[in-house]
CSV table of N, CA and C in Angstrom, one decimal:
chain,number,residue,atom,x,y,z
A,1,MET,N,0.8,-1.2,0.0
A,1,MET,CA,0.0,0.0,0.0
A,1,MET,C,0.9,1.2,0.0
A,2,ILE,N,0.4,2.2,-0.7
A,2,ILE,CA,1.2,3.5,-0.8
A,2,ILE,C,0.3,4.7,-0.4
A,3,LYS,N,0.9,5.7,0.0
A,3,LYS,CA,0.3,7.0,0.2
A,3,LYS,C,0.7,7.9,-0.9
A,4,ILE,N,-0.2,8.8,-1.4
A,4,ILE,CA,0.2,9.7,-2.4
A,4,ILE,C,0.6,11.0,-1.7
A,5,ARG,N,1.8,11.5,-2.1
A,5,ARG,CA,2.4,12.7,-1.5
A,5,ARG,C,2.1,13.9,-2.3
A,6,LEU,N,1.4,14.8,-1.7
A,6,LEU,CA,1.1,16.1,-2.4
A,6,LEU,C,1.9,17.2,-1.8
A,7,VAL,N,2.2,18.2,-2.6
A,7,VAL,CA,2.9,19.3,-2.2
A,7,VAL,C,2.4,20.6,-2.9
A,8,LYS,N,2.7,21.8,-2.3
A,8,LYS,CA,2.2,23.0,-2.9
A,8,LYS,C,3.1,23.3,-4.1
A,9,TYR,N,2.6,24.2,-5.0
A,9,TYR,CA,3.3,24.6,-6.2
A,9,TYR,C,4.7,25.1,-5.9
A,10,ASN,N,5.6,24.7,-6.8
A,10,ASN,CA,7.0,25.0,-6.7
A,10,ASN,C,7.4,25.7,-8.0
A,11,LYS,N,7.9,26.9,-8.0
A,11,LYS,CA,8.2,27.6,-9.3
A,11,LYS,C,9.3,26.9,-10.0
A,12,LYS,N,10.1,26.0,-9.4
A,12,LYS,CA,11.2,25.3,-10.0
A,12,LYS,C,10.6,24.3,-11.0
A,13,TRP,N,9.3,23.9,-10.9
A,13,TRP,CA,8.8,22.9,-11.8
A,13,TRP,C,8.7,23.5,-13.2
A,14,LYS,N,8.4,24.8,-13.4
A,14,LYS,CA,8.4,25.4,-14.7
A,14,LYS,C,9.8,25.4,-15.3
A,15,GLU,N,10.8,25.7,-14.5
A,15,GLU,CA,12.2,25.7,-14.9
A,15,GLU,C,12.6,24.3,-15.4
A,16,SER,N,12.2,23.3,-14.6
A,16,SER,CA,12.5,21.9,-14.9
A,16,SER,C,11.9,21.5,-16.2
A,17,PHE,N,10.6,21.9,-16.4
A,17,PHE,CA,9.9,21.6,-17.7
A,17,PHE,C,10.7,22.2,-18.8
A,18,TYR,N,11.2,23.4,-18.8
A,18,TYR,CA,11.9,24.0,-19.9
A,18,TYR,C,13.2,23.4,-20.2
A,19,LYS,N,13.9,22.9,-19.1
A,19,LYS,CA,15.1,22.1,-19.4
A,19,LYS,C,14.8,20.8,-20.1
A,20,ILE,N,13.8,20.1,-19.7
A,20,ILE,CA,13.4,18.9,-20.3
A,20,ILE,C,13.0,19.1,-21.7
A,21,LYS,N,12.2,20.2,-22.0
A,21,LYS,CA,11.8,20.5,-23.3
A,21,LYS,C,13.0,20.8,-24.2
A,22,LYS,N,13.9,21.5,-23.7
A,22,LYS,CA,15.2,21.8,-24.5
A,22,LYS,C,15.9,20.5,-24.9
A,23,ILE,N,16.0,19.6,-23.9
A,23,ILE,CA,16.7,18.3,-24.2
A,23,ILE,C,15.9,17.5,-25.3
A,24,LEU,N,14.6,17.5,-25.2
A,24,LEU,CA,13.8,16.8,-26.2
A,24,LEU,C,13.9,17.4,-27.5
A,25,GLU,N,13.8,18.7,-27.6
A,25,GLU,CA,14.0,19.4,-28.9
A,25,GLU,C,15.3,19.2,-29.5
A,26,ASN,N,16.4,19.1,-28.7
A,26,ASN,CA,17.7,18.8,-29.2
A,26,ASN,C,17.9,17.4,-29.8
A,27,ASN,N,17.0,16.5,-29.3
A,27,ASN,CA,17.2,15.1,-29.8
A,27,ASN,C,16.1,14.6,-30.8
A,28,ILE,N,15.0,15.4,-30.8
A,28,ILE,CA,13.9,15.0,-31.7
A,28,ILE,C,13.9,16.1,-32.8
A,29,HIS,N,14.5,15.7,-34.0
A,29,HIS,CA,14.6,16.7,-35.0
A,29,HIS,C,13.4,16.6,-36.0
A,30,LEU,N,12.2,16.4,-35.5
A,30,LEU,CA,11.0,16.3,-36.3
A,30,LEU,C,10.0,17.3,-35.7
A,31,GLU,N,9.0,17.6,-36.4
A,31,GLU,CA,8.0,18.6,-36.0
A,31,GLU,C,7.2,18.0,-34.8
A,32,ILE,N,7.3,18.7,-33.7
A,32,ILE,CA,6.6,18.2,-32.5
A,32,ILE,C,6.1,19.5,-31.7
A,33,THR,N,5.1,19.2,-30.8
A,33,THR,CA,4.7,20.2,-29.9
A,33,THR,C,4.9,19.7,-28.5
A,34,ILE,N,5.5,20.4,-27.6
A,34,ILE,CA,5.8,20.0,-26.3
A,34,ILE,C,5.1,20.9,-25.3
A,35,GLU,N,4.3,20.3,-24.4
A,35,GLU,CA,3.5,21.0,-23.4
A,35,GLU,C,3.7,20.5,-22.0
A,36,HIS,N,3.6,21.3,-21.1
A,36,HIS,CA,3.7,21.0,-19.7
A,36,HIS,C,2.3,20.7,-19.2
A,37,ILE,N,1.9,19.6,-18.7
A,37,ILE,CA,0.6,19.3,-18.2
A,37,ILE,C,0.6,18.7,-16.8
A,38,GLY,N,-0.5,18.4,-16.3
A,38,GLY,CA,-0.6,17.9,-14.9
A,38,GLY,C,-0.5,19.0,-13.9
A,39,SER,N,-0.6,18.6,-12.7
A,39,SER,CA,-0.7,19.6,-11.6
A,39,SER,C,0.6,20.5,-11.5
A,40,THR,N,1.7,20.0,-11.9
A,40,THR,CA,2.9,20.8,-11.8
A,40,THR,C,2.9,22.0,-12.8
A,41,ALA,N,2.0,21.9,-13.7
A,41,ALA,CA,1.9,23.0,-14.7
A,41,ALA,C,0.9,24.1,-14.3
A,42,ILE,N,0.4,24.0,-13.1
A,42,ILE,CA,-0.7,24.9,-12.6
A,42,ILE,C,-0.1,25.8,-11.5
A,43,PRO,N,0.3,27.0,-11.9
A,43,PRO,CA,0.8,28.0,-10.8
A,43,PRO,C,-0.2,28.1,-9.7
A,44,LYS,N,0.3,28.2,-8.5
A,44,LYS,CA,-0.5,28.4,-7.3
A,44,LYS,C,-1.3,27.2,-6.8
A,45,ILE,N,-1.2,26.0,-7.5
A,45,ILE,CA,-1.9,24.9,-7.0
A,45,ILE,C,-1.4,24.5,-5.6
A,46,LYS,N,-2.3,24.0,-4.8
A,46,LYS,CA,-2.0,23.7,-3.4
A,46,LYS,C,-1.8,22.2,-3.2
A,47,ALA,N,-2.0,21.4,-4.2
A,47,ALA,CA,-2.0,19.9,-4.1
A,47,ALA,C,-1.5,19.3,-5.4
A,48,ALA,N,-0.2,19.0,-5.4
A,48,ALA,CA,0.4,18.4,-6.6
A,48,ALA,C,1.3,17.3,-6.3
A,49,LYS,N,1.3,16.2,-7.1
A,49,LYS,CA,2.3,15.2,-6.9
A,49,LYS,C,3.6,15.9,-7.6
A,50,PRO,N,4.7,15.8,-7.0
A,50,PRO,CA,5.9,16.5,-7.6
A,50,PRO,C,6.5,15.7,-8.8
A,51,ILE,N,5.7,15.5,-9.8
A,51,ILE,CA,6.1,14.8,-11.0
A,51,ILE,C,5.8,15.8,-12.2
A,52,ILE,N,6.8,16.0,-13.0
A,52,ILE,CA,6.7,16.8,-14.2
A,52,ILE,C,6.1,15.9,-15.3
A,53,ASP,N,4.9,16.3,-15.7
A,53,ASP,CA,4.2,15.6,-16.9
A,53,ASP,C,4.4,16.4,-18.1
A,54,VAL,N,5.0,15.7,-19.1
A,54,VAL,CA,5.2,16.4,-20.4
A,54,VAL,C,4.4,15.7,-21.5
A,55,LEU,N,3.7,16.5,-22.3
A,55,LEU,CA,2.9,16.0,-23.4
A,55,LEU,C,3.6,16.4,-24.7
A,56,ILE,N,3.9,15.3,-25.5
A,56,ILE,CA,4.5,15.6,-26.8
A,56,ILE,C,3.4,15.2,-27.8
A,57,GLY,N,3.1,16.2,-28.7
A,57,GLY,CA,2.1,16.0,-29.7
A,57,GLY,C,2.9,15.9,-31.1
A,58,ILE,N,2.5,14.9,-31.8
A,58,ILE,CA,3.1,14.7,-33.1
A,58,ILE,C,2.1,14.8,-34.2
A,59,ASN,N,2.5,15.1,-35.4
A,59,ASN,CA,1.6,15.4,-36.5
A,59,ASN,C,1.3,14.2,-37.4
A,60,ASN,N,1.9,13.0,-37.1
A,60,ASN,CA,1.6,11.8,-37.9
A,60,ASN,C,1.2,10.7,-37.0
A,61,ASN,N,0.9,9.5,-37.6
A,61,ASN,CA,0.4,8.4,-36.8
A,61,ASN,C,1.6,7.4,-36.4
A,62,ASN,N,2.8,7.7,-36.7
A,62,ASN,CA,3.9,6.8,-36.5
A,62,ASN,C,4.5,7.1,-35.1
A,63,LEU,N,3.8,6.8,-34.0
A,63,LEU,CA,4.3,7.0,-32.7
A,63,LEU,C,5.6,6.3,-32.4
A,64,ASP,N,5.7,5.1,-33.0
A,64,ASP,CA,6.9,4.3,-32.7
A,64,ASP,C,8.2,4.9,-33.3
A,65,GLN,N,8.1,5.7,-34.3
A,65,GLN,CA,9.2,6.4,-34.9
A,65,GLN,C,9.9,7.3,-33.9
A,66,TYR,N,9.2,7.7,-32.8
A,66,TYR,CA,9.7,8.7,-31.9
A,66,TYR,C,10.3,8.0,-30.6
A,67,ILE,N,10.1,6.7,-30.5
A,67,ILE,CA,10.6,6.0,-29.3
A,67,ILE,C,12.1,6.1,-29.1
A,68,PRO,N,12.9,5.8,-30.2
A,68,PRO,CA,14.3,5.9,-30.0
A,68,PRO,C,14.8,7.3,-29.7
A,69,LEU,N,14.1,8.3,-30.3
A,69,LEU,CA,14.5,9.7,-30.1
A,69,LEU,C,14.2,10.2,-28.6
A,70,VAL,N,13.1,9.8,-28.1
A,70,VAL,CA,12.8,10.1,-26.7
A,70,VAL,C,13.8,9.4,-25.7
A,71,LYS,N,14.0,8.1,-26.1
A,71,LYS,CA,15.0,7.3,-25.3
A,71,LYS,C,16.4,8.0,-25.3
A,72,LYS,N,16.8,8.4,-26.4
A,72,LYS,CA,18.1,9.1,-26.6
A,72,LYS,C,18.2,10.4,-25.7
A,73,SER,N,17.0,10.9,-25.4
A,73,SER,CA,16.9,12.1,-24.5
A,73,SER,C,17.0,11.7,-23.0
A,74,GLY,N,17.2,10.4,-22.7
A,74,GLY,CA,17.4,10.0,-21.4
A,74,GLY,C,16.2,9.4,-20.7
A,75,PHE,N,15.1,9.1,-21.4
A,75,PHE,CA,13.9,8.6,-20.8
A,75,PHE,C,13.7,7.1,-21.1
A,76,GLU,N,13.2,6.4,-20.1
A,76,GLU,CA,12.9,5.0,-20.2
A,76,GLU,C,11.5,4.8,-20.8
A,77,TYR,N,11.5,4.0,-21.9
A,77,TYR,CA,10.2,3.6,-22.6
A,77,TYR,C,9.5,2.6,-21.8
A,78,ILE,N,8.2,2.8,-21.5
A,78,ILE,CA,7.4,1.9,-20.7
A,78,ILE,C,6.2,1.5,-21.6
A,79,ASN,N,6.2,0.2,-22.1
A,79,ASN,CA,5.1,-0.2,-23.0
A,79,ASN,C,4.0,-0.9,-22.3
A,80,LYS,N,4.0,-1.1,-21.0
A,80,LYS,CA,2.9,-1.9,-20.4
A,80,LYS,C,1.6,-1.3,-20.4
A,81,TYR,N,1.4,0.0,-20.7
A,81,TYR,CA,0.1,0.6,-20.8
A,81,TYR,C,-0.5,0.7,-22.2
A,82,GLU,N,0.3,0.2,-23.2
A,82,GLU,CA,-0.2,0.3,-24.5
A,82,GLU,C,-1.4,-0.5,-24.9
A,83,LYS,N,-1.6,-1.6,-24.1
A,83,LYS,CA,-2.8,-2.4,-24.3
A,83,LYS,C,-4.0,-1.6,-24.0
A,84,ASP,N,-4.0,-0.8,-23.0
A,84,ASP,CA,-5.1,0.0,-22.6
A,84,ASP,C,-5.2,1.3,-23.3
A,85,ILE,N,-4.0,1.9,-23.6
A,85,ILE,CA,-3.9,3.2,-24.3
A,85,ILE,C,-3.0,3.0,-25.5
A,86,PRO,N,-3.5,2.4,-26.6
A,86,PRO,CA,-2.6,2.1,-27.7
A,86,PRO,C,-2.2,3.3,-28.5
A,87,PHE,N,-2.9,4.4,-28.3
A,87,PHE,CA,-2.5,5.6,-29.1
A,87,PHE,C,-1.5,6.5,-28.4
A,88,ARG,N,-0.9,6.0,-27.3
A,88,ARG,CA,0.0,6.8,-26.5
A,88,ARG,C,1.3,6.0,-26.3
A,89,ARG,N,2.4,6.6,-26.3
A,89,ARG,CA,3.7,6.0,-25.9
A,89,ARG,C,4.1,6.7,-24.6
A,90,PHE,N,4.5,6.0,-23.6
A,90,PHE,CA,4.8,6.5,-22.3
A,90,PHE,C,6.3,6.3,-21.9
A,91,PHE,N,6.9,7.3,-21.3
A,91,PHE,CA,8.3,7.3,-20.9
A,91,PHE,C,8.4,7.9,-19.5
A,92,ILE,N,9.4,7.4,-18.8
A,92,ILE,CA,9.6,8.0,-17.5
A,92,ILE,C,11.1,8.3,-17.3
A,93,LYS,N,11.4,9.2,-16.3
A,93,LYS,CA,12.7,9.4,-15.8
A,93,LYS,C,12.6,9.5,-14.3
A,94,LYS,N,13.2,8.6,-13.6
A,94,LYS,CA,13.0,8.6,-12.1
A,94,LYS,C,13.8,9.5,-11.3
A,95,ASP,N,14.9,10.1,-11.9
A,95,ASP,CA,15.7,11.0,-11.1
A,95,ASP,C,15.0,12.3,-10.9
A,96,HIS,N,15.7,13.2,-10.2
A,96,HIS,CA,15.0,14.4,-9.8
A,96,HIS,C,15.1,15.4,-11.0
A,97,PRO,N,14.0,16.1,-11.4
A,97,PRO,CA,12.6,15.7,-10.9
A,97,PRO,C,12.1,14.5,-11.7
A,98,LYS,N,11.3,13.7,-11.0
A,98,LYS,CA,10.6,12.6,-11.7
A,98,LYS,C,9.8,13.2,-12.8
A,99,THR,N,9.9,12.5,-14.0
A,99,THR,CA,9.2,13.0,-15.2
A,99,THR,C,8.5,11.9,-15.9
A,100,ASN,N,7.3,12.2,-16.3
A,100,ASN,CA,6.5,11.3,-17.2
A,100,ASN,C,6.3,12.0,-18.5
A,101,ILE,N,6.5,11.3,-19.6
A,101,ILE,CA,6.3,11.8,-20.9
A,101,ILE,C,5.2,11.0,-21.6
A,102,HIS,N,4.3,11.7,-22.2
A,102,HIS,CA,3.1,11.1,-22.9
A,102,HIS,C,3.2,11.6,-24.3
A,103,LEU,N,3.4,10.6,-25.2
A,103,LEU,CA,3.6,10.9,-26.7
A,103,LEU,C,2.3,10.5,-27.4
A,104,VAL,N,1.6,11.4,-28.0
A,104,VAL,CA,0.4,11.2,-28.7
A,104,VAL,C,0.3,12.0,-30.0
A,105,LYS,N,-0.7,11.7,-30.8
A,105,LYS,CA,-0.9,12.5,-32.0
A,105,LYS,C,-1.5,13.8,-31.5
A,106,LYS,N,-1.0,14.9,-32.1
A,106,LYS,CA,-1.5,16.2,-31.7
A,106,LYS,C,-2.9,16.5,-31.9
A,107,SER,N,-3.5,15.9,-32.9
A,107,SER,CA,-4.9,16.1,-33.3
A,107,SER,C,-5.8,15.2,-32.4
A,108,SER,N,-5.3,14.4,-31.5
A,108,SER,CA,-6.1,13.4,-30.8
A,108,SER,C,-6.9,14.1,-29.7
A,109,LEU,N,-8.0,13.5,-29.3
A,109,LEU,CA,-8.8,14.0,-28.2
A,109,LEU,C,-7.9,13.9,-26.9
A,110,TRP,N,-7.1,12.9,-26.7
A,110,TRP,CA,-6.2,12.8,-25.5
A,110,TRP,C,-5.4,14.1,-25.4
A,111,PHE,N,-4.7,14.6,-26.5
A,111,PHE,CA,-3.9,15.8,-26.4
A,111,PHE,C,-4.8,17.0,-26.1
A,112,LYS,N,-5.9,17.1,-26.8
A,112,LYS,CA,-6.8,18.3,-26.6
A,112,LYS,C,-7.4,18.3,-25.2
A,113,ARG,N,-7.8,17.2,-24.6
A,113,ARG,CA,-8.4,17.1,-23.3
A,113,ARG,C,-7.4,17.6,-22.2
A,114,HIS,N,-6.1,17.1,-22.3
A,114,HIS,CA,-5.1,17.5,-21.3
A,114,HIS,C,-4.8,19.0,-21.4
A,115,ILE,N,-4.7,19.5,-22.6
A,115,ILE,CA,-4.4,21.0,-22.7
A,115,ILE,C,-5.6,21.8,-22.1
A,116,ALA,N,-6.8,21.4,-22.5
A,116,ALA,CA,-8.0,22.1,-22.1
A,116,ALA,C,-8.2,22.0,-20.5
A,117,PHE,N,-7.9,20.9,-19.9
A,117,PHE,CA,-8.1,20.7,-18.5
A,117,PHE,C,-7.0,21.6,-17.8
A,118,ARG,N,-5.8,21.6,-18.3
A,118,ARG,CA,-4.7,22.4,-17.7
A,118,ARG,C,-5.2,23.9,-17.7
A,119,GLU,N,-5.6,24.4,-18.9
A,119,GLU,CA,-6.0,25.8,-19.0
A,119,GLU,C,-7.2,26.1,-18.1
A,120,GLU,N,-8.1,25.2,-17.9
A,120,GLU,CA,-9.3,25.4,-17.0
A,120,GLU,C,-8.8,25.6,-15.6
A,121,LEU,N,-7.8,24.7,-15.2
A,121,LEU,CA,-7.3,24.8,-13.8
A,121,LEU,C,-6.5,26.1,-13.6
A,122,ILE,N,-5.8,26.6,-14.6
A,122,ILE,CA,-5.1,27.8,-14.5
A,122,ILE,C,-6.0,29.0,-14.4
A,123,ASN,N,-7.1,29.0,-15.2
A,123,ASN,CA,-8.0,30.2,-15.3
A,123,ASN,C,-9.2,30.2,-14.4
A,124,ASN,N,-9.6,29.0,-13.8
A,124,ASN,CA,-10.8,28.9,-13.1
A,124,ASN,C,-10.5,28.6,-11.6
A,125,LEU,N,-10.5,29.5,-10.8
A,125,LEU,CA,-10.1,29.3,-9.4
A,125,LEU,C,-11.1,28.3,-8.7
A,126,HIS,N,-12.4,28.4,-9.0
A,126,HIS,CA,-13.3,27.5,-8.3
A,126,HIS,C,-13.1,26.1,-8.7
A,127,ILE,N,-12.8,25.8,-10.0
A,127,ILE,CA,-12.6,24.4,-10.4
A,127,ILE,C,-11.2,24.0,-9.8
A,128,ARG,N,-10.2,24.8,-9.8
A,128,ARG,CA,-8.9,24.5,-9.3
A,128,ARG,C,-9.1,24.1,-7.8
A,129,GLU,N,-9.8,24.9,-7.0
A,129,GLU,CA,-10.0,24.6,-5.6
A,129,GLU,C,-10.8,23.2,-5.4
A,130,GLU,N,-11.8,23.0,-6.2
A,130,GLU,CA,-12.5,21.7,-6.1
A,130,GLU,C,-11.5,20.5,-6.4
A,131,TYR,N,-10.7,20.7,-7.4
A,131,TYR,CA,-9.7,19.7,-7.8
A,131,TYR,C,-8.7,19.5,-6.6
A,132,GLU,N,-8.2,20.6,-6.1
A,132,GLU,CA,-7.3,20.5,-5.0
A,132,GLU,C,-7.9,19.7,-3.8
A,133,ASN,N,-9.1,20.1,-3.5
A,133,ASN,CA,-9.8,19.4,-2.3
A,133,ASN,C,-10.0,17.9,-2.6
A,134,LEU,N,-10.4,17.6,-3.8
A,134,LEU,CA,-10.5,16.1,-4.2
A,134,LEU,C,-9.2,15.4,-4.0
A,135,LYS,N,-8.1,16.0,-4.5
A,135,LYS,CA,-6.8,15.4,-4.4
A,135,LYS,C,-6.3,15.2,-3.0
A,136,ILE,N,-6.6,16.2,-2.2
A,136,ILE,CA,-6.2,16.2,-0.7
A,136,ILE,C,-7.0,15.0,0.0
A,137,GLN,N,-8.3,14.9,-0.3
A,137,GLN,CA,-9.1,13.8,0.3
A,137,GLN,C,-8.6,12.5,-0.2
A,138,LEU,N,-8.3,12.3,-1.4
A,138,LEU,CA,-7.8,11.1,-2.0
A,138,LEU,C,-6.4,10.7,-1.4
A,139,SER,N,-5.6,11.7,-1.1
A,139,SER,CA,-4.2,11.5,-0.7
A,139,SER,C,-4.2,10.9,0.8
A,140,LYS,N,-5.3,11.0,1.4
A,140,LYS,CA,-5.4,10.5,2.8
A,140,LYS,C,-5.7,9.0,2.8
A,141,LYS,N,-6.0,8.4,1.7
A,141,LYS,CA,-6.3,6.9,1.6
A,141,LYS,C,-5.0,6.2,1.3
A,142,ASN,N,-5.0,4.9,1.5
A,142,ASN,CA,-3.9,4.0,1.1
A,142,ASN,C,-4.3,3.4,-0.2
A,143,TRP,N,-3.3,3.3,-1.1
A,143,TRP,CA,-3.6,2.9,-2.5
A,143,TRP,C,-2.6,1.7,-2.8
A,144,GLU,N,-3.2,0.9,-3.6
A,144,GLU,CA,-2.3,-0.3,-4.1
A,144,GLU,C,-1.2,0.3,-5.0
A,145,ASN,N,-1.6,1.3,-5.9
A,145,ASN,CA,-0.6,1.9,-6.7
A,145,ASN,C,-1.1,3.3,-7.1
A,146,GLY,N,-0.3,4.1,-7.8
A,146,GLY,CA,-0.6,5.4,-8.2
A,146,GLY,C,-1.7,5.5,-9.2
A,147,ASN,N,-1.9,4.4,-10.0
A,147,ASN,CA,-2.9,4.4,-11.0
A,147,ASN,C,-4.3,4.4,-10.3
A,148,GLU,N,-4.5,3.7,-9.2
A,148,GLU,CA,-5.8,3.7,-8.5
A,148,GLU,C,-6.1,5.2,-8.1
A,149,TYR,N,-5.2,5.9,-7.6
A,149,TYR,CA,-5.4,7.3,-7.2
A,149,TYR,C,-5.8,8.1,-8.4
A,150,SER,N,-5.1,7.9,-9.5
A,150,SER,CA,-5.5,8.6,-10.8
A,150,SER,C,-6.9,8.3,-11.2
A,151,ASP,N,-7.2,7.0,-11.2
A,151,ASP,CA,-8.5,6.6,-11.6
A,151,ASP,C,-9.6,7.2,-10.8
A,152,GLU,N,-9.4,7.5,-9.5
A,152,GLU,CA,-10.4,8.1,-8.7
A,152,GLU,C,-10.7,9.6,-9.0
A,153,LYS,N,-9.7,10.2,-9.7
A,153,LYS,CA,-9.9,11.6,-10.1
A,153,LYS,C,-10.7,11.7,-11.5
A,154,THR,N,-10.8,10.6,-12.2
A,154,THR,CA,-11.3,10.6,-13.5
A,154,THR,C,-12.7,11.2,-13.7
A,155,GLU,N,-13.6,10.8,-12.8
A,155,GLU,CA,-15.0,11.3,-12.9
A,155,GLU,C,-15.0,12.9,-12.8
A,156,PHE,N,-14.3,13.4,-11.9
A,156,PHE,CA,-14.2,14.9,-11.8
A,156,PHE,C,-13.6,15.5,-13.0
A,157,ILE,N,-12.5,14.9,-13.5
A,157,ILE,CA,-11.8,15.5,-14.7
A,157,ILE,C,-12.8,15.4,-15.9
A,158,ARG,N,-13.4,14.3,-16.1
A,158,ARG,CA,-14.4,14.2,-17.2
A,158,ARG,C,-15.5,15.2,-17.1
A,159,SER,N,-16.0,15.4,-15.9
A,159,SER,CA,-17.1,16.4,-15.8
A,159,SER,C,-16.7,17.8,-16.1
A,160,VAL,N,-15.4,18.1,-15.8
A,160,VAL,CA,-14.9,19.4,-16.2
A,160,VAL,C,-14.7,19.5,-17.7
A,161,GLU,N,-14.2,18.4,-18.3
A,161,GLU,CA,-13.9,18.4,-19.7
A,161,GLU,C,-15.2,18.5,-20.5
A,162,GLN,N,-16.3,17.9,-20.0
A,162,GLN,CA,-17.6,18.0,-20.7
A,162,GLN,C,-18.1,19.4,-20.8
A,163,LYS,N,-17.7,20.2,-19.9
A,163,LYS,CA,-18.2,21.6,-19.9
A,163,LYS,C,-17.3,22.5,-20.8
A,164,ILE,N,-16.0,22.1,-21.0
A,164,ILE,CA,-15.1,23.0,-21.7
A,164,ILE,C,-14.8,22.5,-23.1
A,165,LEU,N,-15.0,21.3,-23.4
A,165,LEU,CA,-14.7,20.8,-24.8
A,165,LEU,C,-15.9,20.9,-25.7
């Protein structure tokens, strides 16, 4: 069983994202869009897992073409989620700061949903506070793994997305 550790916003997350973005841009010499998503992308948030989530959007369907390029940037390719999310390639870096990379087609709903939700949390104090409160309540529970915690947030996230997409 694990506990989810949440912390208040840290301005160093933005700096970390830009360093990661630069590394990726230097190793991926194809047209891409790189976005900072997740709670570490939300200034002033009071409840975030200290993990930098990076979203890479590509303009074609050949996700696998990018795997060696992201690996060359120092990230470990994790394919175990592809059965459930076949349109995404996932990478991690466990050192400080812990980083998750999500590689998807830029025109996909997955890409659009994550950007829209980030923008809503940045611009809508009421929604951000509701989300913070939900995360704080969930962090008090014991979880088998981090995915269970994420799954418990899905209903709230989808309800917000329905209003904004």
